[in-house]
PDB file of C-alpha atoms and ligand atoms in Angstrom:
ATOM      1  CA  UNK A   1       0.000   0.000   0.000  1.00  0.00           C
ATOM      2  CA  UNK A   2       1.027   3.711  -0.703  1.00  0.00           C
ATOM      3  CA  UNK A   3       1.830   5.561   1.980  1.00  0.00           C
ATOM      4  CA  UNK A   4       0.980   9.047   2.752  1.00  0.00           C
ATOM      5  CA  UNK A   5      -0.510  11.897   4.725  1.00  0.00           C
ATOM      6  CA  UNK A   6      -4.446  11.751   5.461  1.00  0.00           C
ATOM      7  CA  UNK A   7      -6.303  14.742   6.619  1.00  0.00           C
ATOM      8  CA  UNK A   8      -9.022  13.392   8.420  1.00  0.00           C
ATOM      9  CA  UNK A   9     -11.829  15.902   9.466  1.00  0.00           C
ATOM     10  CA  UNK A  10     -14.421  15.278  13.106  1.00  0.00           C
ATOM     11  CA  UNK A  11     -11.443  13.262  13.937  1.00  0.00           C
ATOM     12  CA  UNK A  12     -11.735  13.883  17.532  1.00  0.00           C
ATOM     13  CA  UNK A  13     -14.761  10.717  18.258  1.00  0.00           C
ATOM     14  CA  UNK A  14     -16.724   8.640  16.351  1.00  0.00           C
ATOM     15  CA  UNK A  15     -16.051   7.218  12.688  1.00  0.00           C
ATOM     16  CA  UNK A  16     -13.179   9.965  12.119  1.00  0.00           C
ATOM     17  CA  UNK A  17     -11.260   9.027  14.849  1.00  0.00           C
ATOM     18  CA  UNK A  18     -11.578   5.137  13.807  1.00  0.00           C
ATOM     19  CA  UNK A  19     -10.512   6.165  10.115  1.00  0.00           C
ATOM     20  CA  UNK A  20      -7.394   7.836  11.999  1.00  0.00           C
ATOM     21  CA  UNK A  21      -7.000   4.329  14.077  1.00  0.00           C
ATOM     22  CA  UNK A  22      -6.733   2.755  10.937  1.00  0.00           C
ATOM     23  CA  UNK A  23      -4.822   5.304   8.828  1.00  0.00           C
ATOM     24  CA  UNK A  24      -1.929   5.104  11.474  1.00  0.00           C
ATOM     25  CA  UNK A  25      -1.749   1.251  11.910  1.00  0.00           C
ATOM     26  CA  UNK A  26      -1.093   0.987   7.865  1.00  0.00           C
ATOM     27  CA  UNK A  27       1.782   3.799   8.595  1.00  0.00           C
ATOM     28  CA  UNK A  28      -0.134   6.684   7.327  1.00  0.00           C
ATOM     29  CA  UNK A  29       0.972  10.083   8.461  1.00  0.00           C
ATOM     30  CA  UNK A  30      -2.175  12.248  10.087  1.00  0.00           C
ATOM     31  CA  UNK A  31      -3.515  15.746  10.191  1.00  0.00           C
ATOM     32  CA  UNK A  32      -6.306  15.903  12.876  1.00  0.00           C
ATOM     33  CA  UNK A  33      -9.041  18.032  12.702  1.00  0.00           C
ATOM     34  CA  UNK A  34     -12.362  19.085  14.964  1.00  0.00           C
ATOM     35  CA  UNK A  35     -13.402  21.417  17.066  1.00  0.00           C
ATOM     36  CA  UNK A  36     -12.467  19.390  20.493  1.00  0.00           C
ATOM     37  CA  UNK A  37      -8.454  19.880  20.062  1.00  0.00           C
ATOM     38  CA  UNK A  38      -8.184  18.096  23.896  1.00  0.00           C
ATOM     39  CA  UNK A  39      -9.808  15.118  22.295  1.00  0.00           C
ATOM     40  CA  UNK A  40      -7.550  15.741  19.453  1.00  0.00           C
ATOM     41  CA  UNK A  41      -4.513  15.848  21.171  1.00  0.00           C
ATOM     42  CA  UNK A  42      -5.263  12.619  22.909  1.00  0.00           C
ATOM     43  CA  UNK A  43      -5.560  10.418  19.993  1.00  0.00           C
ATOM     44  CA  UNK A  44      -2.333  12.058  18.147  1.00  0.00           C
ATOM     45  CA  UNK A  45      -0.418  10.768  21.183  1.00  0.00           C
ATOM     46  CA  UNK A  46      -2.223   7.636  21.567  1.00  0.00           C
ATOM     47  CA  UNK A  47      -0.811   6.837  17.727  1.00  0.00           C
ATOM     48  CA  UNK A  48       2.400   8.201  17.682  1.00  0.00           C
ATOM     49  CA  UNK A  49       2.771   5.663  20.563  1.00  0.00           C
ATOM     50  CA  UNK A  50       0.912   3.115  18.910  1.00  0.00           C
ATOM     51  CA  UNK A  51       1.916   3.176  15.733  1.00  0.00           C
ATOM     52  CA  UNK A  52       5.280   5.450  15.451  1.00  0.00           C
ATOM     53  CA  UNK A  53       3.790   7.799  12.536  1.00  0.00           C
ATOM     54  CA  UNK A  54       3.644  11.637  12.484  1.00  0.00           C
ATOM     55  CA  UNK A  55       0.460  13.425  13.860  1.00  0.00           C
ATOM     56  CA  UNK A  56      -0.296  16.835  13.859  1.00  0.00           C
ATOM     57  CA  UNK A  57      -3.563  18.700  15.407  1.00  0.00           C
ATOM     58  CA  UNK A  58      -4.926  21.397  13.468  1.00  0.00           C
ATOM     59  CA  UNK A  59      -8.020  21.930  15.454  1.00  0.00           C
ATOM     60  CA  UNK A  60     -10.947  24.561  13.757  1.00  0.00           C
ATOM     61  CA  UNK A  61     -14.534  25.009  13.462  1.00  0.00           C
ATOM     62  CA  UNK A  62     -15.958  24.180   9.926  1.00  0.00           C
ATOM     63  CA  UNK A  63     -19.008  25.960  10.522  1.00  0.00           C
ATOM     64  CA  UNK A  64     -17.058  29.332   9.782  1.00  0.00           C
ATOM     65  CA  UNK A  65     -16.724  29.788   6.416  1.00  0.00           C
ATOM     66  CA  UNK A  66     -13.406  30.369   6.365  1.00  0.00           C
ATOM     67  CA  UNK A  67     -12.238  27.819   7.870  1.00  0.00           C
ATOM     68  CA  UNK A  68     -11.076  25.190   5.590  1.00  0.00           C
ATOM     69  CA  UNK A  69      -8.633  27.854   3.382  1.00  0.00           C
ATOM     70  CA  UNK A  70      -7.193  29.139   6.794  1.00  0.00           C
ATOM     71  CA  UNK A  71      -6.390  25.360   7.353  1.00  0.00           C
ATOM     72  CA  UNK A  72      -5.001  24.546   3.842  1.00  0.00           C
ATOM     73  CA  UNK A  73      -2.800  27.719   3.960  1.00  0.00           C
ATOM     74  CA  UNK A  74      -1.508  26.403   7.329  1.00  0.00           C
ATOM     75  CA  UNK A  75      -0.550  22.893   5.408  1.00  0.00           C
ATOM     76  CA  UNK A  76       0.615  24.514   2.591  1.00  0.00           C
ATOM     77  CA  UNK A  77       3.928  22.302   3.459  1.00  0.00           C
ATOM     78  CA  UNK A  78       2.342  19.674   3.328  1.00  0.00           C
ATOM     79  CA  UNK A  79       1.214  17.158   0.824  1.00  0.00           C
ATOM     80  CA  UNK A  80      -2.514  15.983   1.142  1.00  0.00           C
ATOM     81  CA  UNK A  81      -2.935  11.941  -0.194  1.00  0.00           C
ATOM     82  CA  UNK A  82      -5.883  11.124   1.789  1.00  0.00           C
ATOM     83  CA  UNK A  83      -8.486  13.814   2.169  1.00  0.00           C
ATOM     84  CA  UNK A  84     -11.477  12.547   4.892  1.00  0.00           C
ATOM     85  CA  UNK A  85     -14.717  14.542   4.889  1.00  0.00           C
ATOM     86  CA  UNK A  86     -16.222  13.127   7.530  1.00  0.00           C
ATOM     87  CA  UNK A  87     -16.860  16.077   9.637  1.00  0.00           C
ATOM     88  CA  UNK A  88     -20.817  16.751  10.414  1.00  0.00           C
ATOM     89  CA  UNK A  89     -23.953  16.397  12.639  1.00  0.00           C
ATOM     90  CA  UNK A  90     -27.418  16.537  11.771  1.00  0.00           C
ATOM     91  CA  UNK A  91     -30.980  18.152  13.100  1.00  0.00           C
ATOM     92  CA  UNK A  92     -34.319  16.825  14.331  1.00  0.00           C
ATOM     93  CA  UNK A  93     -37.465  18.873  14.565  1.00  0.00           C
ATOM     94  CA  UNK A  94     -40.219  20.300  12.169  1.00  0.00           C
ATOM     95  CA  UNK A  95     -37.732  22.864  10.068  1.00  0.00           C
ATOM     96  CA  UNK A  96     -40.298  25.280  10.562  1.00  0.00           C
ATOM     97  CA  UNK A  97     -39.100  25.533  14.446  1.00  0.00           C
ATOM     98  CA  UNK A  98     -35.524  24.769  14.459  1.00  0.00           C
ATOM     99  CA  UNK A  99     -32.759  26.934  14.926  1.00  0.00           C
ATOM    100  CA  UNK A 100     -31.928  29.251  11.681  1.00  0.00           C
ATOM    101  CA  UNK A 101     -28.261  29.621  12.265  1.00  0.00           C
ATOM    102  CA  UNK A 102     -27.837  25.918  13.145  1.00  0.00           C
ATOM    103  CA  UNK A 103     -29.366  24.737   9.918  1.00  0.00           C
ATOM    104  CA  UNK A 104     -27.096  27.539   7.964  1.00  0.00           C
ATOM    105  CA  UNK A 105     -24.071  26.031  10.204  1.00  0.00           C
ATOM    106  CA  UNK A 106     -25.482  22.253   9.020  1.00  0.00           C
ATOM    107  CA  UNK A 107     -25.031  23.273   5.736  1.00  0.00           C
ATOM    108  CA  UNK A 108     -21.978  24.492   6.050  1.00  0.00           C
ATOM    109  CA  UNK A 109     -19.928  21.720   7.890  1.00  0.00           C
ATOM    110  CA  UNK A 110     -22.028  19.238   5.874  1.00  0.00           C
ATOM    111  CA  UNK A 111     -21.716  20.350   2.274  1.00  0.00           C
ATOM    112  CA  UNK A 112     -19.974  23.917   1.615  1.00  0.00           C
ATOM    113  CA  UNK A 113     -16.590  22.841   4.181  1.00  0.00           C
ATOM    114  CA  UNK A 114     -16.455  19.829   2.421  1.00  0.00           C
ATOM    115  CA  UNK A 115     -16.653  21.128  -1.102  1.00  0.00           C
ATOM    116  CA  UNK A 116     -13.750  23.852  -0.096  1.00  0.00           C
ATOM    117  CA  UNK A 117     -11.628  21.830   1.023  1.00  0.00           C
ATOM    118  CA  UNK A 118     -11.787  18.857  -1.672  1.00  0.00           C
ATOM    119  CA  UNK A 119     -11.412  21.594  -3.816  1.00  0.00           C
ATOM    120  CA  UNK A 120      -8.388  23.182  -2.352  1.00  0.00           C
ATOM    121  CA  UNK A 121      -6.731  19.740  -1.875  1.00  0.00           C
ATOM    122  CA  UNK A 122      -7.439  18.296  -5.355  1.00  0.00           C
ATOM    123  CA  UNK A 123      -5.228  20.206  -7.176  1.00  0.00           C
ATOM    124  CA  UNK A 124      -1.944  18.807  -5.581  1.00  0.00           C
ATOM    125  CA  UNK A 125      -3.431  14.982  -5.497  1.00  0.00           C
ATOM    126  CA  UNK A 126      -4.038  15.667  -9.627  1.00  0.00           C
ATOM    127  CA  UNK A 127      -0.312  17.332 -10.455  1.00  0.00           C
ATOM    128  CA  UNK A 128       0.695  14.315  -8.478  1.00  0.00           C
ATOM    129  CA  UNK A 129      -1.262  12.032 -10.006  1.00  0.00           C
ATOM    130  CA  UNK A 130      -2.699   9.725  -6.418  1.00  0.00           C
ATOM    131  CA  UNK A 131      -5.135  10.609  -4.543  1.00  0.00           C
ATOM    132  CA  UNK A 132      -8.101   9.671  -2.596  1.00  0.00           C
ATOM    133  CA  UNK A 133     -11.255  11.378  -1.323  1.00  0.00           C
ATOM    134  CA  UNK A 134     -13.543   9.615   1.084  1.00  0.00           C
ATOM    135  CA  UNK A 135     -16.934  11.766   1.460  1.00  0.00           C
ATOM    136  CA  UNK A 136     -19.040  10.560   4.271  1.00  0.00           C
ATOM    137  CA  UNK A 137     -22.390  10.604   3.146  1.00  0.00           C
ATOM    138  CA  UNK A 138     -25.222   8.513   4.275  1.00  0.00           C
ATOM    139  CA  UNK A 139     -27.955   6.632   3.185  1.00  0.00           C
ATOM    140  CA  UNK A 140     -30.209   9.359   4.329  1.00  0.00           C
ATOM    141  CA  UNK A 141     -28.343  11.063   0.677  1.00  0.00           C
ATOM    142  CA  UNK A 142     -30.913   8.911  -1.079  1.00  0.00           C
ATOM    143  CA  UNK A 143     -34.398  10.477  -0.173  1.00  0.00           C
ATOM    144  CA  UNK A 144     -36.407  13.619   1.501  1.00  0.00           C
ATOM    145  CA  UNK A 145     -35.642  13.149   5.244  1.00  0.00           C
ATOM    146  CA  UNK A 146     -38.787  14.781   7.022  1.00  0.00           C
ATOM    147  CA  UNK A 147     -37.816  15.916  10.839  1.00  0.00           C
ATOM    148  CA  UNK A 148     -34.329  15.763   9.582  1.00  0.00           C
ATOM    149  CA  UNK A 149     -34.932  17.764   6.138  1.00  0.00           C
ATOM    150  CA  UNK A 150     -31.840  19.400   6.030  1.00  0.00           C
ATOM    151  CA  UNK A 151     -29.556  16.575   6.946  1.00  0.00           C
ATOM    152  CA  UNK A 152     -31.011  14.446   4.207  1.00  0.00           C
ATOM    153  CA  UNK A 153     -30.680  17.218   2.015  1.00  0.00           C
ATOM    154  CA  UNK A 154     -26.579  17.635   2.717  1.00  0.00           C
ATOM    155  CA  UNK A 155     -26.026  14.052   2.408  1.00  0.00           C
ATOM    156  CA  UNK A 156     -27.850  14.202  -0.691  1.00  0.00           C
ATOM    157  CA  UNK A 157     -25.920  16.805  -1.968  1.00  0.00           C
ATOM    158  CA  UNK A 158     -22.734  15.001  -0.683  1.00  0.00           C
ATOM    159  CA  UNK A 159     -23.227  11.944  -2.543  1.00  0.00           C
ATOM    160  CA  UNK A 160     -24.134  14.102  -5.651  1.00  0.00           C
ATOM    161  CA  UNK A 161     -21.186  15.779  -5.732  1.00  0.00           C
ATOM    162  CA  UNK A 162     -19.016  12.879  -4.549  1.00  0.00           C
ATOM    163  CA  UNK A 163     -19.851  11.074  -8.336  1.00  0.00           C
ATOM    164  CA  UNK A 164     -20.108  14.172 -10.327  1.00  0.00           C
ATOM    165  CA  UNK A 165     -16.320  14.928  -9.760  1.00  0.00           C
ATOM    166  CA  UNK A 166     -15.552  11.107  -9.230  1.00  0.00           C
ATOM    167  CA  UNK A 167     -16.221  10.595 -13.158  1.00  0.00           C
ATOM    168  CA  UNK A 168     -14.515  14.030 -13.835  1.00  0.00           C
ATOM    169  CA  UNK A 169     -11.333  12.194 -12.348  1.00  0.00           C
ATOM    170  CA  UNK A 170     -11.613   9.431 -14.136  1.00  0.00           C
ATOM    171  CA  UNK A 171      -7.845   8.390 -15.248  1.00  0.00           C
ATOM    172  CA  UNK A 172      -5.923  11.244 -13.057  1.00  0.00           C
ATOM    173  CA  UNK A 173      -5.305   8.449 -10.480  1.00  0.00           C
ATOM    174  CA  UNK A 174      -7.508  10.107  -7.913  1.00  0.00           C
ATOM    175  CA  UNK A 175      -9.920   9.163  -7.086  1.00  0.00           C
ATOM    176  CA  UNK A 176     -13.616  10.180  -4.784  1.00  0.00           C
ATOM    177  CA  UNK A 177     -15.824   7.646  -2.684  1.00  0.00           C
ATOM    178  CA  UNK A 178     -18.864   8.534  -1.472  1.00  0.00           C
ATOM    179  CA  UNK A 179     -19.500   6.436   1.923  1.00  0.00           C
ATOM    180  CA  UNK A 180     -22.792   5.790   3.064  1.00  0.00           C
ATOM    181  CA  UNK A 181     -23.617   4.710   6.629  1.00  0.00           C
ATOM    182  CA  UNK A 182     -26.947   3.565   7.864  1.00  0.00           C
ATOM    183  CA  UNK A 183     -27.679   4.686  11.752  1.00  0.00           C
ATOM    184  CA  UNK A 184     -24.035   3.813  13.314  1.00  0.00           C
ATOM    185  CA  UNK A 185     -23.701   3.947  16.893  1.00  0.00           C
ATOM    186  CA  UNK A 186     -21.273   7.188  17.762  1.00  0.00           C
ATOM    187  CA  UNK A 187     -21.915  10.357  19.473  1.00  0.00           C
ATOM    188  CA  UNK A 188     -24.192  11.101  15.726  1.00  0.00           C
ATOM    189  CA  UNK A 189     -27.271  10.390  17.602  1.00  0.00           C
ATOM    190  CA  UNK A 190     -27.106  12.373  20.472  1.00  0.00           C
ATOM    191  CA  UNK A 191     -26.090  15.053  19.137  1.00  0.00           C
ATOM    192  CA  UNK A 192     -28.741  15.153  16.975  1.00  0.00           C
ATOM    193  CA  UNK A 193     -31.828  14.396  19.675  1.00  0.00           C
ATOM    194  CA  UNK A 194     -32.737  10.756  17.432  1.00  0.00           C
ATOM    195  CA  UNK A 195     -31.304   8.481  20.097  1.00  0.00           C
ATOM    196  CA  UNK A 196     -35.452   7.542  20.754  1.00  0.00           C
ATOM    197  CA  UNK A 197     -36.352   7.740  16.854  1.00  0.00           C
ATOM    198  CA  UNK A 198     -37.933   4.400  15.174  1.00  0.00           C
ATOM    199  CA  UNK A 199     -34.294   4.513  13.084  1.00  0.00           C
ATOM    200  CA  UNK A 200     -32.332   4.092  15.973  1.00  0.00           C
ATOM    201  CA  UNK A 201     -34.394   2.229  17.740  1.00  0.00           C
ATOM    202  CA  UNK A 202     -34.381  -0.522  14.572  1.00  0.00           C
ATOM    203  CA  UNK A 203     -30.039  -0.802  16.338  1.00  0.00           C
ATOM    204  CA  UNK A 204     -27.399   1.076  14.745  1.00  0.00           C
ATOM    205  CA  UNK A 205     -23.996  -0.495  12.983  1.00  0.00           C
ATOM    206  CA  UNK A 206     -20.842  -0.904  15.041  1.00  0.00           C
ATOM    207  CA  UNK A 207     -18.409   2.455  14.455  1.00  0.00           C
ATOM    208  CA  UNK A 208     -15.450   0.317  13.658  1.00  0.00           C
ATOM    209  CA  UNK A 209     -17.417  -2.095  11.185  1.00  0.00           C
ATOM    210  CA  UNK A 210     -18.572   0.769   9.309  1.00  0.00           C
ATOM    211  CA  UNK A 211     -15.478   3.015   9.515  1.00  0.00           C
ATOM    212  CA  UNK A 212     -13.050   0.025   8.687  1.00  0.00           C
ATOM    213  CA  UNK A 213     -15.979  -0.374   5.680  1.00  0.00           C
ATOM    214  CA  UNK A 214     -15.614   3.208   4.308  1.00  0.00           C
ATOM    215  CA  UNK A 215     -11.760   2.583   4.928  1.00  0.00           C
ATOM    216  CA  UNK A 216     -11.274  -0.293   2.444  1.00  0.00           C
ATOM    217  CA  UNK A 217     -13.992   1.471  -0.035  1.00  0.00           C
ATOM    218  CA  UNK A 218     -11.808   4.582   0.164  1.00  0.00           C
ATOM    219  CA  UNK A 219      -8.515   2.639  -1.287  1.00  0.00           C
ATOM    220  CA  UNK A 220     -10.498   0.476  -3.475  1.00  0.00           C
ATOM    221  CA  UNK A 221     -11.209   4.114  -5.399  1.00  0.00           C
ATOM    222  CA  UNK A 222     -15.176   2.959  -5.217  1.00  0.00           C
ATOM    223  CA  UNK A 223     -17.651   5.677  -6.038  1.00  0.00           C
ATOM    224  CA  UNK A 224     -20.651   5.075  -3.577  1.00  0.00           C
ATOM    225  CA  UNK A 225     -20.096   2.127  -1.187  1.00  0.00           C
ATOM    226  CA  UNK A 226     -23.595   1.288   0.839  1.00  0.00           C
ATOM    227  CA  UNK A 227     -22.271  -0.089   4.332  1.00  0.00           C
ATOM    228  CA  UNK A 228     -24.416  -3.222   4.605  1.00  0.00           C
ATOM    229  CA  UNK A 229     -26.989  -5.445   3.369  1.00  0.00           C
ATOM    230  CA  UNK A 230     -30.143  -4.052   4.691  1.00  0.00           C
ATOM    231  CA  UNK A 231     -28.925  -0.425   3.590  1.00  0.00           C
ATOM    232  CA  UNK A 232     -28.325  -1.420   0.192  1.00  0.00           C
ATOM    233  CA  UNK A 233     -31.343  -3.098  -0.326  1.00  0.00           C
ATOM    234  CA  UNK A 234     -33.402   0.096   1.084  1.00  0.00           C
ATOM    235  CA  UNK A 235     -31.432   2.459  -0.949  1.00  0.00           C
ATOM    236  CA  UNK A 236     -32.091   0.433  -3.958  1.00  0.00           C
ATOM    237  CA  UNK A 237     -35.736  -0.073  -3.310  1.00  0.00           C
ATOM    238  CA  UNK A 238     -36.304   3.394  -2.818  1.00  0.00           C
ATOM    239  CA  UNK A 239     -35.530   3.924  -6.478  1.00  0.00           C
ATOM    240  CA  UNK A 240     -38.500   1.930  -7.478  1.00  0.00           C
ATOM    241  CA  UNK A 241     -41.119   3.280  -4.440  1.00  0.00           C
ATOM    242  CA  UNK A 242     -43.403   6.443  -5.207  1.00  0.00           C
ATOM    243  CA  UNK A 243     -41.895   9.164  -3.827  1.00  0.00           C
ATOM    244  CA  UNK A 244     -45.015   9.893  -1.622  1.00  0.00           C
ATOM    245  CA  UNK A 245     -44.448   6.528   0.396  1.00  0.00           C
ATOM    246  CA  UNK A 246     -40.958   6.958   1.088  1.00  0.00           C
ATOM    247  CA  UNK A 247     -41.380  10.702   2.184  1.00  0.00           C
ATOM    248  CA  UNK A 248     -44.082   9.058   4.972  1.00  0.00           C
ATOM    249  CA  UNK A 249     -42.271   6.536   5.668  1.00  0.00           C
ATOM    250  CA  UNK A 250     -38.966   8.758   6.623  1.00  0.00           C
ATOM    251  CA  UNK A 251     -40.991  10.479   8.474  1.00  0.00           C
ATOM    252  CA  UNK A 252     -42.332   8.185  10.531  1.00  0.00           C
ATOM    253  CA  UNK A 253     -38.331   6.410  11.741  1.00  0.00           C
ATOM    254  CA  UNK A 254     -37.652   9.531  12.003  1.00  0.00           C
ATOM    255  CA  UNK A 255     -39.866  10.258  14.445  1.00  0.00           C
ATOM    256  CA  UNK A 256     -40.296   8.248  18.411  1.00  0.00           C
ATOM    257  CA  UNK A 257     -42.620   5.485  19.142  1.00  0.00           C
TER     258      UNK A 257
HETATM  259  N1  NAP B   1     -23.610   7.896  13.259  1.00  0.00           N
HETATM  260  C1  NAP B   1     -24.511   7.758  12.302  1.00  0.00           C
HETATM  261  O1  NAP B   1     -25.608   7.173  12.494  1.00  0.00           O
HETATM  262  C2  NAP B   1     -24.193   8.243  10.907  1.00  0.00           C
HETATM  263  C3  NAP B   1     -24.893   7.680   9.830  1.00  0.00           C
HETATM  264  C4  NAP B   1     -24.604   8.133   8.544  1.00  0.00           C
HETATM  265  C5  NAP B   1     -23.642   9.096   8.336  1.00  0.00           C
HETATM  266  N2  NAP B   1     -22.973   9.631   9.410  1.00  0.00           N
HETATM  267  C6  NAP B   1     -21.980  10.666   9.136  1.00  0.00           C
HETATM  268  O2  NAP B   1     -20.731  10.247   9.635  1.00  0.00           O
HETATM  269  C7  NAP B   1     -19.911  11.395   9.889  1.00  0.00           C
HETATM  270  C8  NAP B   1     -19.242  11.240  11.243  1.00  0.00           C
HETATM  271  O3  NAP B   1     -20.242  11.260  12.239  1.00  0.00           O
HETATM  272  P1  NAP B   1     -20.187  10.349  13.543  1.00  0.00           P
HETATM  273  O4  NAP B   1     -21.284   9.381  13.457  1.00  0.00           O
HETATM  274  O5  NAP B   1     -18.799   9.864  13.786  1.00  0.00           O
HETATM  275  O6  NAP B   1     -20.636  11.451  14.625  1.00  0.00           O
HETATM  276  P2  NAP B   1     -19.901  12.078  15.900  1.00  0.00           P
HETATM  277  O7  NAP B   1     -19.422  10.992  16.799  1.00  0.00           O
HETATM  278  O8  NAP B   1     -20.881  13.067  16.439  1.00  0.00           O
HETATM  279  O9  NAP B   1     -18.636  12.836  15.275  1.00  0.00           O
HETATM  280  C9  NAP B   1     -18.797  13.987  14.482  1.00  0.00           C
HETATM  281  C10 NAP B   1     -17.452  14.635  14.255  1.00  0.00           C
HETATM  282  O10 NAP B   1     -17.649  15.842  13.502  1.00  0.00           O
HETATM  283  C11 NAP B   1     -16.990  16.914  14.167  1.00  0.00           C
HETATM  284  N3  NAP B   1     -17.660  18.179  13.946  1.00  0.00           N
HETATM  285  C12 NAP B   1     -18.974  18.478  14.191  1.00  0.00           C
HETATM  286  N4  NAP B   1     -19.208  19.783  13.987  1.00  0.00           N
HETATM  287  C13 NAP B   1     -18.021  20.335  13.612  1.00  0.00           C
HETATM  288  C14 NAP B   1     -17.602  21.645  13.300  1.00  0.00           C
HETATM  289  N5  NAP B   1     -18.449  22.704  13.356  1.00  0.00           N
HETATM  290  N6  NAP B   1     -16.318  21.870  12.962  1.00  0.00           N
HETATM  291  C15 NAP B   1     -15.445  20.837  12.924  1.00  0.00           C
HETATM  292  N7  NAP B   1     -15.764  19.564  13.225  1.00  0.00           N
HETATM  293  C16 NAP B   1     -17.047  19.323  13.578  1.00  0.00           C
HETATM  294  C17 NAP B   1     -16.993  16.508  15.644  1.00  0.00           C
HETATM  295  O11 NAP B   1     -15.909  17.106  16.349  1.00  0.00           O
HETATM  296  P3  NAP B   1     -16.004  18.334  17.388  1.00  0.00           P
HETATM  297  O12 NAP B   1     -17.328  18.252  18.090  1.00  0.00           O
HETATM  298  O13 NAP B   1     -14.830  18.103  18.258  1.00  0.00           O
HETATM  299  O14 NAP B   1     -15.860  19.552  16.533  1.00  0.00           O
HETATM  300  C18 NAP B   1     -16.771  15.016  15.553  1.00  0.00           C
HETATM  301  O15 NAP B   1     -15.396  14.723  15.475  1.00  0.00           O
HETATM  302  C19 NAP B   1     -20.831  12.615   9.771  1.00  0.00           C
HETATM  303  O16 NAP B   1     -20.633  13.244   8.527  1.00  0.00           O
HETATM  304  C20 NAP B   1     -22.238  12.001   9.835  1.00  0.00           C
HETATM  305  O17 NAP B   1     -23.182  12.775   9.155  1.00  0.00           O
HETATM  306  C21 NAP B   1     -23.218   9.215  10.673  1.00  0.00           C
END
């Protein structure tokens, strides 16, 4: 395997600090990034210890808009192999109540931090011809989410723009995967207020199953990679339902019992 230098993004608990696990036991060099730098800090020392590979913490907050340039300019020494957008959280409510600037900030981590920064690190993976992008998505990317509208919506967007440039790339040796998780059980949930929602309640994945899933997807160069059985088959189906079924049906694991 090719080794390099990931920047892995939320890498301070849940799936992005498993993808940094597993970056640093195949001798991958890290850049960690989140908001929590303590957490941060922790898990750069735990692998350097573990694992004898370079980490440094770059800790910022993708919700401000100019984050992910102020962070590029800071690596500018540094060249990016592995870029992992896995940085984001999600909503619950009626849209019509929730909080305006924490949908805008939603939007932001989810889809406009993401899209900045695969397109300031693309560049340098293209003159060097290898690369790899891993986008995580979701299978919420694959319908209307009511009570989580504007998660859905990101994740859809994610996955959209994960393939569009994916195809553009097509021979450059870099390449872009588009991960989706089902429900995964990680701070995600709380976070989000669905710990008691019908989806969660059906059991989420194991973190490390799924992360170590996304992980081999990511050097395969796949496109979109489904985590599981169960969340292919209800991505596929969905293709074939009428749209007003699966918009009630969201709505109703998205919702408690
Ligand atoms: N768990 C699930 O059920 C599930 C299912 C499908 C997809 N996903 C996706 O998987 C990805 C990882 O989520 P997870 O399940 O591992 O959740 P998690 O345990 O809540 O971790 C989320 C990560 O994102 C970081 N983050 C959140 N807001 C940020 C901000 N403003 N600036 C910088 N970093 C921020 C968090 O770090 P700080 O708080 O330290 O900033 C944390 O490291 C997300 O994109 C999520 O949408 C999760």
């Amino acid at each position: 395997m090719r080794k390099g230098t990931a920047l892995v993004t939320g890498a301070s608990m849940g799936l992005g600090a498993i993808l940094a696990r597993l970056f640093a036991a195949d001798g991958h060099n890290l850049i960690l990034t989140a908001r929590s730098e303590d957490k941060l800090a922790a898990l750069a020392a735990e692998l350097r210890t573990a694992h004898g590979v370079e980490v440094r913490v770059e800790p910022c907050d993708l919700a401000d808009p100019a984050a992910p340039k102020q962070l590029a300019d800071r690596l500018a020494d540094t060249p990016i192999d592995f870029l992992v957008n896995n940085a984001g959280f999600g909503t619950q409510g009626r849209f019509v109540k929730l909080d305006r600037q924490k949908e805008l900030d939603e939007i932001q981590v989810n889809v406009a931090a993401l899209t900045d920064l695969t397109r300031l690190f693309l560049p340098g993976m293209v003159e060097r011809g290898f690369g790899r992008v891993l986008n995580v998505a979701s299978t919420a990317g694959f319908q209307p989410g009511p009570f989580m509208a504007t998660y859905y919506a990101t994740k859809a967007y994610v996955i959209s723009f994960s393939e569009g440039i994916a195809e553009e790339l097509r021979g450059t040796g870099v390449t872009v995967t588009a991960h989706c998780p089902g429900a995964t059980r990680t701070e995600f949930a709380a976070n989000a207020g669905i710990e008691k929602s019908r989806l969660f309640k059906l059991g989420p994945a194991d973190a490390t199953e799924v992360a170590t899933h996304a992980y081999r997807a990511m050097h395969a160069g796949r496109v979109v990679a489904i985590h599981g059985l169960k969340n292919w088959l209800g991505a596929f189906s969905i293709r074939f339902s009428p749209r007003v079924v699966v918009r009630r049906l969201v709505a109703w694991i998205n919702q408690e019992a």
